[in-house]
PDB file of C-alpha atoms in Angstrom:
ATOM      1  CA  ALA C   1      42.240  23.408  -4.761  1.00  0.00           C
ATOM      2  CA  PRO C   2      45.510  24.630  -6.623  1.00  0.00           C
ATOM      3  CA  ILE C   3      43.632  26.585  -8.926  1.00  0.00           C
ATOM      4  CA  ARG C   4      41.676  28.377  -6.761  1.00  0.00           C
ATOM      5  CA  ALA C   5      44.887  29.399  -4.338  1.00  0.00           C
ATOM      6  CA  ALA C   6      46.854  30.509  -7.389  1.00  0.00           C
ATOM      7  CA  PRO C   7      47.178  34.409  -7.307  1.00  0.00           C
ATOM      8  CA  GLU C   8      45.817  34.443 -11.139  1.00  0.00           C
ATOM      9  CA  PRO C   9      43.504  31.126 -11.653  1.00  0.00           C
ATOM     10  CA  ALA C  10      43.718  31.586 -15.766  1.00  0.00           C
ATOM     11  CA  ALA C  11      47.230  31.251 -15.464  1.00  0.00           C
ATOM     12  CA  VAL C  12      47.109  27.682 -13.939  1.00  0.00           C
ATOM     13  CA  ILE C  13      44.750  26.796 -16.381  1.00  0.00           C
ATOM     14  CA  GLY C  14      46.325  27.899 -19.454  1.00  0.00           C
ATOM     15  CA  SER C  15      45.617  30.174 -21.987  1.00  0.00           C
ATOM     16  CA  LEU C  16      41.999  31.458 -21.028  1.00  0.00           C
ATOM     17  CA  SER C  17      40.870  34.414 -19.860  1.00  0.00           C
ATOM     18  CA  SER C  18      40.071  35.347 -16.385  1.00  0.00           C
ATOM     19  CA  VAL C  19      36.421  35.653 -16.996  1.00  0.00           C
ATOM     20  CA  GLN C  20      36.634  31.844 -18.402  1.00  0.00           C
ATOM     21  CA  ALA C  21      38.809  30.777 -15.667  1.00  0.00           C
ATOM     22  CA  ASP C  22      35.966  32.137 -12.968  1.00  0.00           C
ATOM     23  CA  ALA C  23      33.401  30.569 -15.251  1.00  0.00           C
ATOM     24  CA  ILE C  24      34.936  27.201 -14.863  1.00  0.00           C
ATOM     25  CA  LEU C  25      35.661  27.587 -11.385  1.00  0.00           C
ATOM     26  CA  ALA C  26      31.939  28.537 -10.182  1.00  0.00           C
ATOM     27  CA  MET C  27      30.333  26.037 -12.429  1.00  0.00           C
ATOM     28  CA  PRO C  28      30.880  23.022 -10.381  1.00  0.00           C
ATOM     29  CA  LEU C  29      29.710  24.697  -7.230  1.00  0.00           C
ATOM     30  CA  ARG C  30      26.473  25.922  -9.060  1.00  0.00           C
ATOM     31  CA  ARG C  31      25.468  22.548 -10.061  1.00  0.00           C
ATOM     32  CA  LEU C  32      26.251  21.112  -6.606  1.00  0.00           C
ATOM     33  CA  THR C  33      24.005  23.928  -5.195  1.00  0.00           C
ATOM     34  CA  GLY C  34      21.393  22.841  -7.569  1.00  0.00           C
ATOM     35  CA  LEU C  35      21.757  19.230  -7.008  1.00  0.00           C
ATOM     36  CA  GLU C  36      21.795  19.834  -3.126  1.00  0.00           C
ATOM     37  CA  SER C  37      18.401  22.081  -2.986  1.00  0.00           C
ATOM     38  CA  GLY C  38      16.965  19.496  -4.971  1.00  0.00           C
ATOM     39  CA  ALA C  39      17.645  16.767  -2.449  1.00  0.00           C
ATOM     40  CA  LEU C  40      16.660  18.871   0.527  1.00  0.00           C
ATOM     41  CA  GLU C  41      13.490  19.706  -1.397  1.00  0.00           C
ATOM     42  CA  ALA C  42      12.944  15.914  -1.773  1.00  0.00           C
ATOM     43  CA  GLU C  43      13.779  15.302   1.551  1.00  0.00           C
ATOM     44  CA  CYS C  44      11.728  17.911   3.144  1.00  0.00           C
ATOM     45  CA  LYS C  45       8.370  16.285   1.004  1.00  0.00           C
ATOM     46  CA  THR C  46       9.459  12.851   2.618  1.00  0.00           C
ATOM     47  CA  LEU C  47       9.406  14.292   6.011  1.00  0.00           C
ATOM     48  CA  VAL C  48       6.287  16.288   5.666  1.00  0.00           C
ATOM     49  CA  GLU C  49       4.567  13.157   4.446  1.00  0.00           C
ATOM     50  CA  SER C  50       6.128  11.190   7.383  1.00  0.00           C
ATOM     51  CA  ILE C  51       4.898  13.610   9.773  1.00  0.00           C
ATOM     52  CA  ASP C  52       1.280  13.652   8.513  1.00  0.00           C
ATOM     53  CA  GLU C  53       1.439   9.738   8.478  1.00  0.00           C
ATOM     54  CA  LEU C  54       2.303   9.868  12.241  1.00  0.00           C
ATOM     55  CA  ASN C  55      -0.257  12.524  13.006  1.00  0.00           C
ATOM     56  CA  ARG C  56      -2.635  10.366  11.589  1.00  0.00           C
ATOM     57  CA  VAL C  57      -1.849   7.312  13.646  1.00  0.00           C
ATOM     58  CA  LEU C  58      -1.720   9.334  16.715  1.00  0.00           C
ATOM     59  CA  THR C  59      -5.363  11.022  16.293  1.00  0.00           C
ATOM     60  CA  ASP C  60      -7.321   8.071  14.839  1.00  0.00           C
ATOM     61  CA  ASP C  61      -7.625   5.079  17.109  1.00  0.00           C
ATOM     62  CA  ALA C  62      -8.473   2.692  14.010  1.00  0.00           C
ATOM     63  CA  VAL C  63      -5.174   3.474  12.437  1.00  0.00           C
ATOM     64  CA  LEU C  64      -3.186   3.054  15.481  1.00  0.00           C
ATOM     65  CA  VAL C  65      -4.531  -0.615  16.002  1.00  0.00           C
ATOM     66  CA  ASN C  66      -4.011  -1.449  12.460  1.00  0.00           C
ATOM     67  CA  LYS C  67      -0.615  -0.215  12.742  1.00  0.00           C
ATOM     68  CA  LEU C  68       0.388  -2.045  15.772  1.00  0.00           C
ATOM     69  CA  VAL C  69      -1.156  -5.089  14.452  1.00  0.00           C
ATOM     70  CA  GLU C  70       1.106  -4.896  11.420  1.00  0.00           C
ATOM     71  CA  GLU C  71       4.276  -4.341  13.443  1.00  0.00           C
ATOM     72  CA  ALA C  72       3.285  -7.173  15.708  1.00  0.00           C
ATOM     73  CA  THR C  73       2.605  -9.770  12.900  1.00  0.00           C
ATOM     74  CA  ALA C  74       6.211  -8.478  10.997  1.00  0.00           C
ATOM     75  CA  MET C  75       7.801  -9.001  14.529  1.00  0.00           C
ATOM     76  CA  ARG C  76       6.384 -12.680  14.663  1.00  0.00           C
ATOM     77  CA  ASP C  77       7.369 -13.507  11.184  1.00  0.00           C
ATOM     78  CA  ALA C  78      10.868 -12.250  11.574  1.00  0.00           C
ATOM     79  CA  PHE C  79      11.361 -13.376  14.968  1.00  0.00           C
ATOM     80  CA  GLY C  80       8.736 -16.320  15.495  1.00  0.00           C
ATOM     81  CA  CYS C  81       9.563 -19.833  15.926  1.00  0.00           C
ATOM     82  CA  GLU C  82       7.631 -22.617  17.322  1.00  0.00           C
ATOM     83  CA  ARG C  83       7.536 -23.532  21.020  1.00  0.00           C
ATOM     84  CA  ARG C  84      10.137 -25.972  21.783  1.00  0.00           C
ATOM     85  CA  THR C  85       9.004 -27.425  24.887  1.00  0.00           C
ATOM     86  CA  ARG C  86       5.574 -29.181  24.916  1.00  0.00           C
ATOM     87  CA  ILE C  87       3.290 -29.155  28.051  1.00  0.00           C
ATOM     88  CA  ASN C  88       1.552 -32.184  28.680  1.00  0.00           C
ATOM     89  CA  GLU C  89      -1.792 -31.995  30.823  1.00  0.00           C
ATOM     90  CA  ALA C  90      -2.824 -35.396  30.199  1.00  0.00           C
ATOM     91  CA  ASP C  91      -3.576 -36.547  33.747  1.00  0.00           C
ATOM     92  CA  GLY C  92      -4.166 -33.197  35.727  1.00  0.00           C
ATOM     93  CA  SER C  93      -0.600 -33.527  37.455  1.00  0.00           C
ATOM     94  CA  ALA C  94       0.750 -30.373  35.605  1.00  0.00           C
ATOM     95  CA  ILE C  95      -1.385 -28.112  37.694  1.00  0.00           C
ATOM     96  CA  LEU C  96       0.544 -26.774  40.520  1.00  0.00           C
ATOM     97  CA  SER C  97      -0.450 -26.229  44.314  1.00  0.00           C
ATOM     98  CA  GLU C  98       0.831 -23.330  46.234  1.00  0.00           C
ATOM     99  CA  ALA C  99       2.701 -26.044  48.274  1.00  0.00           C
ATOM    100  CA  ASP C 100       4.805 -27.363  45.150  1.00  0.00           C
ATOM    101  CA  LEU C 101       6.253 -23.824  44.827  1.00  0.00           C
ATOM    102  CA  ILE C 102       7.601 -23.801  48.359  1.00  0.00           C
ATOM    103  CA  SER C 103      11.155 -25.447  48.122  1.00  0.00           C
ATOM    104  CA  ASN C 104      11.639 -28.185  50.959  1.00  0.00           C
ATOM    105  CA  GLU C 105      14.931 -26.854  52.840  1.00  0.00           C
ATOM    106  CA  ARG C 106      15.810 -27.245  56.708  1.00  0.00           C
ATOM    107  CA  CYS C 107      15.409 -23.833  58.365  1.00  0.00           C
ATOM    108  CA  ALA C 108      15.559 -22.763  61.907  1.00  0.00           C
ATOM    109  CA  VAL C 109      12.348 -20.598  63.249  1.00  0.00           C
ATOM    110  CA  LEU C 110      12.828 -18.395  66.479  1.00  0.00           C
ATOM    111  CA  LEU C 111      10.666 -17.085  68.719  1.00  0.00           C
ATOM    112  CA  THR C 112      11.673 -14.232  70.777  1.00  0.00           C
ATOM    113  CA  ALA C 113      10.625 -13.440  74.389  1.00  0.00           C
ATOM    114  CA  ARG C 114       8.532 -10.654  73.069  1.00  0.00           C
ATOM    115  CA  GLY C 115       6.684 -12.702  70.656  1.00  0.00           C
ATOM    116  CA  TYR C 116       8.648 -12.037  67.361  1.00  0.00           C
ATOM    117  CA  VAL C 117       9.572 -14.857  65.059  1.00  0.00           C
ATOM    118  CA  LYS C 118      12.450 -14.746  63.187  1.00  0.00           C
TER     119      LYS C 118
END
């Protein structure tokens, strides 16, 4: 930064001519621009490939199902664990009736003069 801010860059660098100083100052910018354009081209290529793959998933049902199976399997492998509770139905008592689901509480039921139940 001090070199660029100087009124005469060659004086700051030393015994270089003005043309040489400008060439030195411009060289890293060219390299950075070249590297950046290469990175942008690689990113563009990657994005185009990704878009093509996603369009293929959206248009082909078989590919979509395969993708869903792959992702579900990956989630099962990453987060799955064995069941911690055991369900025993040896004598058939595990089957619940509708009455078993209603809590046994005391309550007041009122019938109004017009026939409404509260």
